[in-house]
Coordinates of C-alpha atoms and ligand atoms in Angstrom, one line a residue:
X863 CA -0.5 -13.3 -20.9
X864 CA 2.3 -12.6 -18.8
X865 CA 2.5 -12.5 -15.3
X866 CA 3.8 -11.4 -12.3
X867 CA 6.0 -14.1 -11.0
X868 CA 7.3 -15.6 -7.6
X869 CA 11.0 -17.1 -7.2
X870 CA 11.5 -18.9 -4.0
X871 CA 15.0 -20.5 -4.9
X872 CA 16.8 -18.3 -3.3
X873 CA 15.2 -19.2 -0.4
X874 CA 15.9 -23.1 -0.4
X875 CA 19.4 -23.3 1.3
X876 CA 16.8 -22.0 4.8
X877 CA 14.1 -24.3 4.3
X878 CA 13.4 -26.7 1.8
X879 CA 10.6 -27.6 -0.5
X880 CA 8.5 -30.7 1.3
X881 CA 8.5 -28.1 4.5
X882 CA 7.4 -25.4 2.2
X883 CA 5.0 -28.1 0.0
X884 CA 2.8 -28.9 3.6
X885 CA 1.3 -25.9 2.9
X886 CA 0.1 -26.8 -0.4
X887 CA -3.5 -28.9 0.8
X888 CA -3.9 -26.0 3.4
X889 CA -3.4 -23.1 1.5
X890 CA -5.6 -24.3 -1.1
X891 CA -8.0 -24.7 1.5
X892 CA -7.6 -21.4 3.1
X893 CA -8.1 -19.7 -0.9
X894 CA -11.1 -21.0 -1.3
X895 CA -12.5 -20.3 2.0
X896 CA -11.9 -16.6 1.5
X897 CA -13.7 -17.3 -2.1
X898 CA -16.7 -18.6 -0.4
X899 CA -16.4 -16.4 2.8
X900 CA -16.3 -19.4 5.2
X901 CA -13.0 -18.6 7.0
X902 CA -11.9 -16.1 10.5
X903 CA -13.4 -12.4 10.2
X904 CA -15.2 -13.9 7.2
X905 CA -18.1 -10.4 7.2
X906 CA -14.7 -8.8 5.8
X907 CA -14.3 -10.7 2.7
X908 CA -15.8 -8.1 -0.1
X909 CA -12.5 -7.7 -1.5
X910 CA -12.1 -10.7 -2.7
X911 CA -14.0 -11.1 -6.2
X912 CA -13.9 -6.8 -6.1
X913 CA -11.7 -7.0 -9.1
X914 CA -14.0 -8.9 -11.4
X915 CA -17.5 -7.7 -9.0
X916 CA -16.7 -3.9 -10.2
X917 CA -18.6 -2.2 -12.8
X918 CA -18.2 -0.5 -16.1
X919 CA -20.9 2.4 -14.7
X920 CA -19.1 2.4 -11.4
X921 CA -15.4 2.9 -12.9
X922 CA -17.5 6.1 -15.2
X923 CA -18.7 7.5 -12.3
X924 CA -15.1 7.7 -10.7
X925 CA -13.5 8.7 -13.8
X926 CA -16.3 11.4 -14.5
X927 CA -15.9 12.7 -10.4
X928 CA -11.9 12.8 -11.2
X929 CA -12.8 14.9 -14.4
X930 CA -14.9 17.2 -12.8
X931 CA -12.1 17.6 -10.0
X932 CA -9.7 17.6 -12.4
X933 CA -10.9 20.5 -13.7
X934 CA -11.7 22.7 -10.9
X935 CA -8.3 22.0 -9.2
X936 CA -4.5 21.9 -9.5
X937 CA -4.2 20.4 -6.2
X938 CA -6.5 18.0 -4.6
X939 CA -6.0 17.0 -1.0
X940 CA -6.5 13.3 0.4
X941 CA -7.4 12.9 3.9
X942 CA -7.1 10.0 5.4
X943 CA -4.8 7.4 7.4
X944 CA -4.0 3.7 7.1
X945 CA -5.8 2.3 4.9
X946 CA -7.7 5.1 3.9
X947 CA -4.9 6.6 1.8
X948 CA -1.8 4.5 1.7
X949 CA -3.4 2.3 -1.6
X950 CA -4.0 5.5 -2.9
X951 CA -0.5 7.0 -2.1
X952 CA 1.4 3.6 -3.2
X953 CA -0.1 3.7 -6.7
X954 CA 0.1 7.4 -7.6
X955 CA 3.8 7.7 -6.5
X956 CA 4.5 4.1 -8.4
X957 CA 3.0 5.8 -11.5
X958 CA 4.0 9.5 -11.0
X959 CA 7.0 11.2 -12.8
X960 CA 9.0 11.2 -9.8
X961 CA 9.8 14.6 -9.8
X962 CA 6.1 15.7 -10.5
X963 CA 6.6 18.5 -8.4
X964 CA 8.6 20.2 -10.5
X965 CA 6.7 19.2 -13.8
X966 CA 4.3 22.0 -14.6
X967 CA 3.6 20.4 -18.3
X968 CA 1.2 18.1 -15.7
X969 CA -2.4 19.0 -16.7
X970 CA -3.1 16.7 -13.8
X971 CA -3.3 18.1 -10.1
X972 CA -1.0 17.3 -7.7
X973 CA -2.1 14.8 -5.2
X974 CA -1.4 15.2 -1.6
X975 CA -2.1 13.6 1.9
X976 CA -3.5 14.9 4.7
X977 CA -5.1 13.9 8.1
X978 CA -2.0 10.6 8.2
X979 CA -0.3 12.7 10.8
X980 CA -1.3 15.0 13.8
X981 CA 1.6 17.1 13.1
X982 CA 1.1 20.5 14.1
X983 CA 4.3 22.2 11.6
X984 CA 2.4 19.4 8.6
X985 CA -0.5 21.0 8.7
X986 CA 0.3 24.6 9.3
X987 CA 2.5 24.6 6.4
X988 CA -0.1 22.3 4.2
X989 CA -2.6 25.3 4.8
X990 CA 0.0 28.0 4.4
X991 CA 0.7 26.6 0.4
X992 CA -3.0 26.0 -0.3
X993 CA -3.8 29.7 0.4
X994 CA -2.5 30.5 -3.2
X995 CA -3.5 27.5 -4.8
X996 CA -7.1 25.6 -6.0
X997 CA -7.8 23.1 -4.5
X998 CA -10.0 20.5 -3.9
X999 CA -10.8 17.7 -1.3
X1000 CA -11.5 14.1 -1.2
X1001 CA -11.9 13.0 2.8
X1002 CA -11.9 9.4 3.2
X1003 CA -13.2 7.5 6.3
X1004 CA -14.5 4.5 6.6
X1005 CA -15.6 4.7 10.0
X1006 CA -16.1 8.5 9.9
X1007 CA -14.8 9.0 13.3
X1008 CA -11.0 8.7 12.8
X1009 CA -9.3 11.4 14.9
X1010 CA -6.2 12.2 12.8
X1011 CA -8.4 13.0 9.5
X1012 CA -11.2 14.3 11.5
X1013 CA -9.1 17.3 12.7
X1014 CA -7.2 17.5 8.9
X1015 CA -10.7 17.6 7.1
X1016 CA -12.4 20.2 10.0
X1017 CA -9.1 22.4 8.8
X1018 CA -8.9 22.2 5.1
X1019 CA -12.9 22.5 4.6
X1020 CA -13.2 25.5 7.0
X1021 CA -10.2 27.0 4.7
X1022 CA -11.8 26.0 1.6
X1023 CA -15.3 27.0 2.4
X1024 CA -13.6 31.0 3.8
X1025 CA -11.2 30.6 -0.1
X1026 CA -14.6 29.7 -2.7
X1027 CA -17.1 30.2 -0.6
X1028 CA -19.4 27.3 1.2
X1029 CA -21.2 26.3 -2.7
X1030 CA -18.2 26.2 -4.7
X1031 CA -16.5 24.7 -1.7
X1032 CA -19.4 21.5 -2.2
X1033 CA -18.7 21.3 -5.4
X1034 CA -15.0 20.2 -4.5
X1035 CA -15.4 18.0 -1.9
X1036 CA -15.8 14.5 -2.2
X1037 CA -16.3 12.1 0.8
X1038 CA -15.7 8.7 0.6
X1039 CA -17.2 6.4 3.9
X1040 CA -19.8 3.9 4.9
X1041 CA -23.1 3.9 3.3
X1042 CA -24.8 4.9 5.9
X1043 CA -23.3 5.0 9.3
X1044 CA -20.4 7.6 11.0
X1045 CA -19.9 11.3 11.1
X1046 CA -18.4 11.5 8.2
X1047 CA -21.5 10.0 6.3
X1048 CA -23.7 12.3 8.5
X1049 CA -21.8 15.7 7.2
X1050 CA -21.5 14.8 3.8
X1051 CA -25.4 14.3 3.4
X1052 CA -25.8 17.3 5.6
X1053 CA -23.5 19.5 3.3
X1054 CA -24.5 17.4 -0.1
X1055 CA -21.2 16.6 -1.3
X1056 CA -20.4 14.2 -3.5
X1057 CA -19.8 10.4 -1.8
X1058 CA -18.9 7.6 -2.7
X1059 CA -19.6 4.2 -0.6
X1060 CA -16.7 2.2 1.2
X1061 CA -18.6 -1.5 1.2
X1062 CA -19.0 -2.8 4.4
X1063 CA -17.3 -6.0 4.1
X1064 CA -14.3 -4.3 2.8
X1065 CA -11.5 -3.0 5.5
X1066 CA -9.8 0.2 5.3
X1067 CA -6.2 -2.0 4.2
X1068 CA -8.5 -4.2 1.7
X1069 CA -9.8 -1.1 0.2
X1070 CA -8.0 -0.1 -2.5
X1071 CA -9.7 -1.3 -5.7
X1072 CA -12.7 0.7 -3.8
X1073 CA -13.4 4.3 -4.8
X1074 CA -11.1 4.9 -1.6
X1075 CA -7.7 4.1 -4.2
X1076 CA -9.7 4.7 -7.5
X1077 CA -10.9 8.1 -7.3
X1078 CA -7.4 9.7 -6.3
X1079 CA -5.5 7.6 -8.4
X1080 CA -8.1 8.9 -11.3
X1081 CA -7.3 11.9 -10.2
X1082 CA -3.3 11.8 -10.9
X1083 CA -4.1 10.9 -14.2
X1084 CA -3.5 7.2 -14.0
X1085 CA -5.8 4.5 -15.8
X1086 CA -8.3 2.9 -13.3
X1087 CA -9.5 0.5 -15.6
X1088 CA -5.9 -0.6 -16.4
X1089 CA -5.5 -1.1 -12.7
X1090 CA -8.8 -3.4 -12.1
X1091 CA -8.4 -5.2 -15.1
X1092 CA -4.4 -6.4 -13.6
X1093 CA -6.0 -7.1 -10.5
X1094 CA -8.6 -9.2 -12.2
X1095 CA -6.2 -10.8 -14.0
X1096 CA -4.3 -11.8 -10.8
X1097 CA -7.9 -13.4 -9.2
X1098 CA -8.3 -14.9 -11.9
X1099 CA -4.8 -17.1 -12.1
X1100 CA -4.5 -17.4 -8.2
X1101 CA -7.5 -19.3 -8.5
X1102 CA -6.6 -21.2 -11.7
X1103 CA -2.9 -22.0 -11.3
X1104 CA -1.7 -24.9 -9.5
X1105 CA 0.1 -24.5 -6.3
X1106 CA 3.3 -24.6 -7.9
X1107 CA 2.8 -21.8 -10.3
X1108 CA 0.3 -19.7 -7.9
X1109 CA 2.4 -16.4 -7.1
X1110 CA 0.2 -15.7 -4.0
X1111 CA -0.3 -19.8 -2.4
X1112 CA 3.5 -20.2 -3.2
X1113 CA 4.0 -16.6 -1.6
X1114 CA 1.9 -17.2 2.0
X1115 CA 3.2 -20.7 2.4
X1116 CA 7.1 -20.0 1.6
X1117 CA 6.7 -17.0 4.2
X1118 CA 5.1 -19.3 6.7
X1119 CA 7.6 -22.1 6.2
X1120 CA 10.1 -19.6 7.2
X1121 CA 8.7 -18.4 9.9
X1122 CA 8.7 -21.4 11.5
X1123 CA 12.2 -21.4 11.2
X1124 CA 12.5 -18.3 13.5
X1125 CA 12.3 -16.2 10.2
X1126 CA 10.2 -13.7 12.6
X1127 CA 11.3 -10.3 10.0
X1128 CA 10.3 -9.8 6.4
X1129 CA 11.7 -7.3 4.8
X1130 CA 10.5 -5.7 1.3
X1131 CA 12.8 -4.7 -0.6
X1132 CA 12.8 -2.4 -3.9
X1133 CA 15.7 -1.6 -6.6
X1134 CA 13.0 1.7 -7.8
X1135 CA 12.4 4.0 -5.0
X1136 CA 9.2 4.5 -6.9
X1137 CA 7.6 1.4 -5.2
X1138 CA 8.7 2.9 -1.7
X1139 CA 5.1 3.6 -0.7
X1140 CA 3.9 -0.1 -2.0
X1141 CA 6.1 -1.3 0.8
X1142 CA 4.4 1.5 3.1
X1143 CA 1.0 0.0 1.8
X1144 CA 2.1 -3.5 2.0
X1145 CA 3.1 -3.1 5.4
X1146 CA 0.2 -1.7 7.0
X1147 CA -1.5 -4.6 5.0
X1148 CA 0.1 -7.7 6.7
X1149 CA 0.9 -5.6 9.9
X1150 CA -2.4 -5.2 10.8
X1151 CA -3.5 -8.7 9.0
X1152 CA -1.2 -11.2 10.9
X1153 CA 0.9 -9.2 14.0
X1154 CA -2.1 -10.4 16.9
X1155 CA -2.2 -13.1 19.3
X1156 CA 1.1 -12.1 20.0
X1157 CA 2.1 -14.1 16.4
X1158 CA 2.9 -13.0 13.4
X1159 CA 6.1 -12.0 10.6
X1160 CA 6.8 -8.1 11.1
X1161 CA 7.0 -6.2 8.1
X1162 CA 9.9 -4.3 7.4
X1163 CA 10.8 -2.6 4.3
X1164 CA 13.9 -1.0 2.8
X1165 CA 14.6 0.8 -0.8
X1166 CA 17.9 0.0 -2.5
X1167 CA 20.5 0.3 -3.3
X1168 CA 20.1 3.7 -1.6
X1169 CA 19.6 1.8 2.3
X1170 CA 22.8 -0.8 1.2
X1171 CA 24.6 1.7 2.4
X1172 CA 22.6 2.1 6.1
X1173 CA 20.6 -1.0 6.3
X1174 CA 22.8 -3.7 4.3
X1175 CA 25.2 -3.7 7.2
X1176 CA 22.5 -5.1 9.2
X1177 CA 20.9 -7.3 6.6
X1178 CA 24.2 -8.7 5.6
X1179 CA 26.0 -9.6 9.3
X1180 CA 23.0 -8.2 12.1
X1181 CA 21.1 -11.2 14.1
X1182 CA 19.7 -14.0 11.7
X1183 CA 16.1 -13.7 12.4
X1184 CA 15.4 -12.0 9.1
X1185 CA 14.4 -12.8 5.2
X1186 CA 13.8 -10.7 2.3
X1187 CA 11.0 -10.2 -0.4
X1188 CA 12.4 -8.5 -3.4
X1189 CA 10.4 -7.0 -5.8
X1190 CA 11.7 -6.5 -9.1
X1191 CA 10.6 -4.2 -12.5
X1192 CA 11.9 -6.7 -15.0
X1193 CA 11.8 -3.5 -18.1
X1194 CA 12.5 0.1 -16.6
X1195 CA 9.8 2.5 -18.9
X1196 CA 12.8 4.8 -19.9
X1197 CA 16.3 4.5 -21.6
X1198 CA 19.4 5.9 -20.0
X1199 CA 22.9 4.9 -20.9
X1200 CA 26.1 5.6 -19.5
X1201 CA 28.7 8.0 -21.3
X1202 CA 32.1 7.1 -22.6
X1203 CA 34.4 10.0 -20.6
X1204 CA 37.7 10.8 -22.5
X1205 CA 40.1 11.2 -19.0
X1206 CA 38.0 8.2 -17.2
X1207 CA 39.2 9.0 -13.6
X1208 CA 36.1 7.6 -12.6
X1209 CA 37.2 4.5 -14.2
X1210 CA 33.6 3.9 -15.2
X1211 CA 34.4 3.5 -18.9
X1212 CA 34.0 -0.5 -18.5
X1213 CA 29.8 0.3 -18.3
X1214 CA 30.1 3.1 -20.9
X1215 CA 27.5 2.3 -23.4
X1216 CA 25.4 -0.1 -21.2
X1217 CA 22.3 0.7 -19.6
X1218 CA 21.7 2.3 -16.2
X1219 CA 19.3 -0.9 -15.2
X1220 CA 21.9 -3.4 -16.0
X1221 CA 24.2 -2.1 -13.1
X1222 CA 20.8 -1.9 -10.7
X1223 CA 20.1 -5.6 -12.2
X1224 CA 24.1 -6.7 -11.3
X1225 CA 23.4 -4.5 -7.7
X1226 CA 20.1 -7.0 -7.2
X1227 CA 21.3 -10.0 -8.5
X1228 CA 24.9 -9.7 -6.6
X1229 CA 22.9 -8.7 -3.1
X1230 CA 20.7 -11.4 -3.2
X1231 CA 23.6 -13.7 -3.5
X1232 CA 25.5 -11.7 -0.6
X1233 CA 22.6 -11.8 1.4
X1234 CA 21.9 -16.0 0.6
X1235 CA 25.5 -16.4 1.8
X1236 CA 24.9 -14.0 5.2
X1237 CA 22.0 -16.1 5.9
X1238 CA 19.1 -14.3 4.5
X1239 CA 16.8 -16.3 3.3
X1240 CA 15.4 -14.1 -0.4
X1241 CA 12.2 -14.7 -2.2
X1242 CA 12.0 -12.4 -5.8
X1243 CA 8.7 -10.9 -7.3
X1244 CA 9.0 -9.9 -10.8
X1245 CA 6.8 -7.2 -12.5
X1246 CA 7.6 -7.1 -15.8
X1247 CA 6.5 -3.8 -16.1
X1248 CA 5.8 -0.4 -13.6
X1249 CA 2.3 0.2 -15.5
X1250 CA -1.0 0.1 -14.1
X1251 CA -1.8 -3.4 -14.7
X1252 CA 0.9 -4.7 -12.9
X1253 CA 0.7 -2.7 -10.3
X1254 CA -3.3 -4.2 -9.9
X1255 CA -2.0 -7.5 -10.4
X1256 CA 1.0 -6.9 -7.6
X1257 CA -1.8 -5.4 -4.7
X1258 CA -4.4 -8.3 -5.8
X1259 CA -1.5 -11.2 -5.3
X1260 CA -0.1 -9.3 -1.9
X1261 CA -4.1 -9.1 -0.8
X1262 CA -5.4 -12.8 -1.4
X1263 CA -1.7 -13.9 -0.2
X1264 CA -1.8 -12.2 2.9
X1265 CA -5.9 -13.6 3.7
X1266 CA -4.3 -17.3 2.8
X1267 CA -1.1 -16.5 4.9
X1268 CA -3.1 -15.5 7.9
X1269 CA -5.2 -18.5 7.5
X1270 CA -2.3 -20.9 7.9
X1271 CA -1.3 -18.5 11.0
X1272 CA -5.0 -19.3 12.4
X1273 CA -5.5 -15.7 13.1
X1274 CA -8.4 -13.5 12.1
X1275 CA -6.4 -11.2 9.2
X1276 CA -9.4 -8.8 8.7
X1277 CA -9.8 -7.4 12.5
X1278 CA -7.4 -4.7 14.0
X1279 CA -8.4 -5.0 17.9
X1280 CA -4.9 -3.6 18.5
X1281 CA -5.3 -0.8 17.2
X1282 CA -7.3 0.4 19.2
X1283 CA -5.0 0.8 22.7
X1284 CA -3.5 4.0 21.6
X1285 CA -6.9 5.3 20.9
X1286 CA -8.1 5.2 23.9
X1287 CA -5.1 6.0 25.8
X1288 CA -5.4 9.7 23.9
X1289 CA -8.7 10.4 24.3
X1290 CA -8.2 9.3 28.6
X1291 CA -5.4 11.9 28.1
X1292 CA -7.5 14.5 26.2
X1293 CA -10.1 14.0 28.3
X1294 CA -12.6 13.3 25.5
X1295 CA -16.5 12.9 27.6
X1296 CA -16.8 9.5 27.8
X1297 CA -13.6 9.1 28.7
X1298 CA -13.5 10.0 32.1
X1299 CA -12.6 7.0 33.9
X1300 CA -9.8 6.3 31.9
X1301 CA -9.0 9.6 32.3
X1302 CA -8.9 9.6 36.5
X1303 CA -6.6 6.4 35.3
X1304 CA -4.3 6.8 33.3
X1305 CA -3.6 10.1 35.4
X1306 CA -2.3 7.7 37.9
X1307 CA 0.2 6.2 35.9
X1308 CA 1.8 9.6 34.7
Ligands
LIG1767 O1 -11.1 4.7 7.4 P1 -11.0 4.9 8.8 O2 -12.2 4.3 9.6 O3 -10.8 6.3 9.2 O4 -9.8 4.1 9.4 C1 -8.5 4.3 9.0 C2 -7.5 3.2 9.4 O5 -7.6 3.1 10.8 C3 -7.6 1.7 11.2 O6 -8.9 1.4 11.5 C4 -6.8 1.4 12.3 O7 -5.5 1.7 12.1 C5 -7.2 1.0 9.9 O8 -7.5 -0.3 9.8 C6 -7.8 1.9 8.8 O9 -7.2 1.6 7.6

């Protein structure tokens, strides 16, 4: 069985392999402290064993929600923010046709986002499309109070009830939240839609291999069990290969060993603008995990070779504080070679006949090189394929790396008390009830 693999060679000139091998006793440590739950924020652990913990019955039931969607809908709208829709969002475009848009052959509906944004112009003009269209809604929350998808969902569900009418409207609505706690759980029980159950020792940016990433990827059309069964695969070597061979220990301790050589900036790059939105996902995932305490790598992300020509300028010669993840599709899915042209005032006749991925493998191979001689430290992940199973093998090795790499930070990587500042900053500004001392407050200040 083949797997997705880590290359840290590249990254040897910057720091070398006894200062990357400390981590070796530690990070083992750390793995199997998230296995047994014994570790910081350790209530939070649920996602670790999700990938073999999942069920045949529980997979049906999403696939047999997405079917009944499927066929009531051409569009079906996501609501949710963080990690409430980005798993969701990095998979489906991943997998997608990219111009799926376009493709009306797709018997699948279109997915799309809501309730990520409080954009006034994103909503009206979401609403303004749906008018004509059927469509459904999943509304995802774990803690049910979220503003951003609170005001999304209060939109599209009024719309949708006024469009089918409040029981056809039920029938198209699924909520996805705590078991038992929130607003969100509260309506949906109230109304009688269909839910599905975010565990409680899962966090939103953990969530992924929960209904909260399953059922709209289901919904797309993509193969869920595919998807588990790669992440499985992936729990199942990071705990059986030695430290040497182990993608996601090799991964969190090369990262860390960098850092403390004032490597403060990872950047994730892609040659596939398909896996733009894994970077999107992947950085809400070790944002939120490891930037507290005031520590931590910040997670940057670029897609090439479209941002060589914005961002390489910076990456090549800017300040040296940076290093760079690349993650690689070994086999594209589709064929495309380059014409032979008669008059060749291009001069592109040299690559006629050759493939379009063997110029984007000569772009990768001779940036990484570029970038080793600017003083860019570059770590490669290689997928050998964009398919479903590799994609859950990619999110499980980025998840149980970033719980290990967190650990050898010594911060807590499944709390988000950060997040919280803005929060309450708006509501003093809104005025919320409850709020009012803030309020008389932060008035002060404007
Ligand atoms: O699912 P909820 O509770 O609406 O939260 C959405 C997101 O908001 C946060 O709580 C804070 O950004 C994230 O951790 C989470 O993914």
């Amino acid at each position: 069985m083949e797997h997705i693999k880590l290359s840290i060679d590249k990254s040897l000139d910057f720091v070398s392999k006894e200062e990357i091998f400390k981590f070796e006793e530690s990070s083992k440590k750390h793995l199997i402290s998230l296995h047994e739950g014994t570790g910081k924020g350790n209530d939070f652990v649920g996602w670790v064993d999700l990938p073999s913990r999942i069920t045949e019955a529980e997979l049906n039931d999403i696939e047999a929600t997405a079917k009944s969607l499927k066929d009531k809908v051409e569009v079906l709208v996501v609501v949710g923010i963080g990690g409430s829709y980005l798993g969701a969002k990095a998979v489906n475009d991943a997998l997608a046709h990219s111009f799926d848009h376009l493709n009306s052959g797709d018997e699948n509906p279109l997915v799309l986002y809501a309730g990520q944004n409080i954009s006034e112009d994103y909503l009206y003009e979401l609403t303004d499309i749906l008018k004509s269209i059927e469509f459904g809604i999943c509304v995802i929350s774990k803690s049910g109070t979220t503003t951003e998808p609170a005001i999304a969902f209060r939109l599209l569900k009024e719309m949708l009830e006024e469009q089918v009418g409040k029981e056809e409207a039920r029938e198209r609505i699924v909520a996805i939240t705590d078991e038992s706690k929130g607003a969100l759980r509260t309506l949906a029980d109230q109304e009688g839609y269909k839910t599905f159950v975010i565990p409680d020792n899962v966090g939103g940016r953990y969530s992924v291999l929960t209904p909260v990433g399953l059922l709209p990827i289901a919904v797309a059309g993509h193969d869920i069990k595919a998807l588990v069964n790669g992440a499985k695969s992936m729990q199942d070597y990071s705990v059986a290969a030695s430290f040497e061979e182990n993608p996601a220990l090799l991964y969190a301790a090369t990262r860390n060993a960098l850092y403390q050589k004032g490597k403060g900036i990872e950047i994730l790059a892609n040659y596939n603008p398909k896996l733009h939105n894994v970077a999107e996902w992947w950085k809400q995932l070790y944002g939120e995990s490891e930037g507290k305490e005031n520590k931590g790598i910040f997670p940057a992300s670029v897609d090439f070779t479209s941002d060589l020509h914005s961002m390489g300028q910076y990456i090549q010669e800017g300040q040296r504080n940076i290093f760079e993840t690349v993650i690689s599709v070994a086999k594209p899915n589709h064929t495309v070679l380059i014409p032979e042209d008669k008059d060749n005032l291009d001069k592109l006749n040299y690559l006629a006949g050759k493939r379009v991925d063997e110029v984007n493998k000569m772009a990768e191979l001779g940036t990484q090189l570029a970038h080793v001689d600017g003083g860019v430290p570059n770590l490669k992940i290689e997928m050998p394929q964009l398919n479903e199973f590799y994609l859950g093998e990619l999110l499980y090795f980025f998840e149980i790396a970033c719980g290990v790499s967190g650990y050898i930070l010594d911060v807590n990587p499944f709390d988000q008390p950060g997040v919280e500042a803005y929060k309450s900053n708006m509501f003093a500004l809104l005025e919320k009830p409850g709020f009012e001392e803030e309020s008389a407050k932060i008035k002060e200040r404007l």
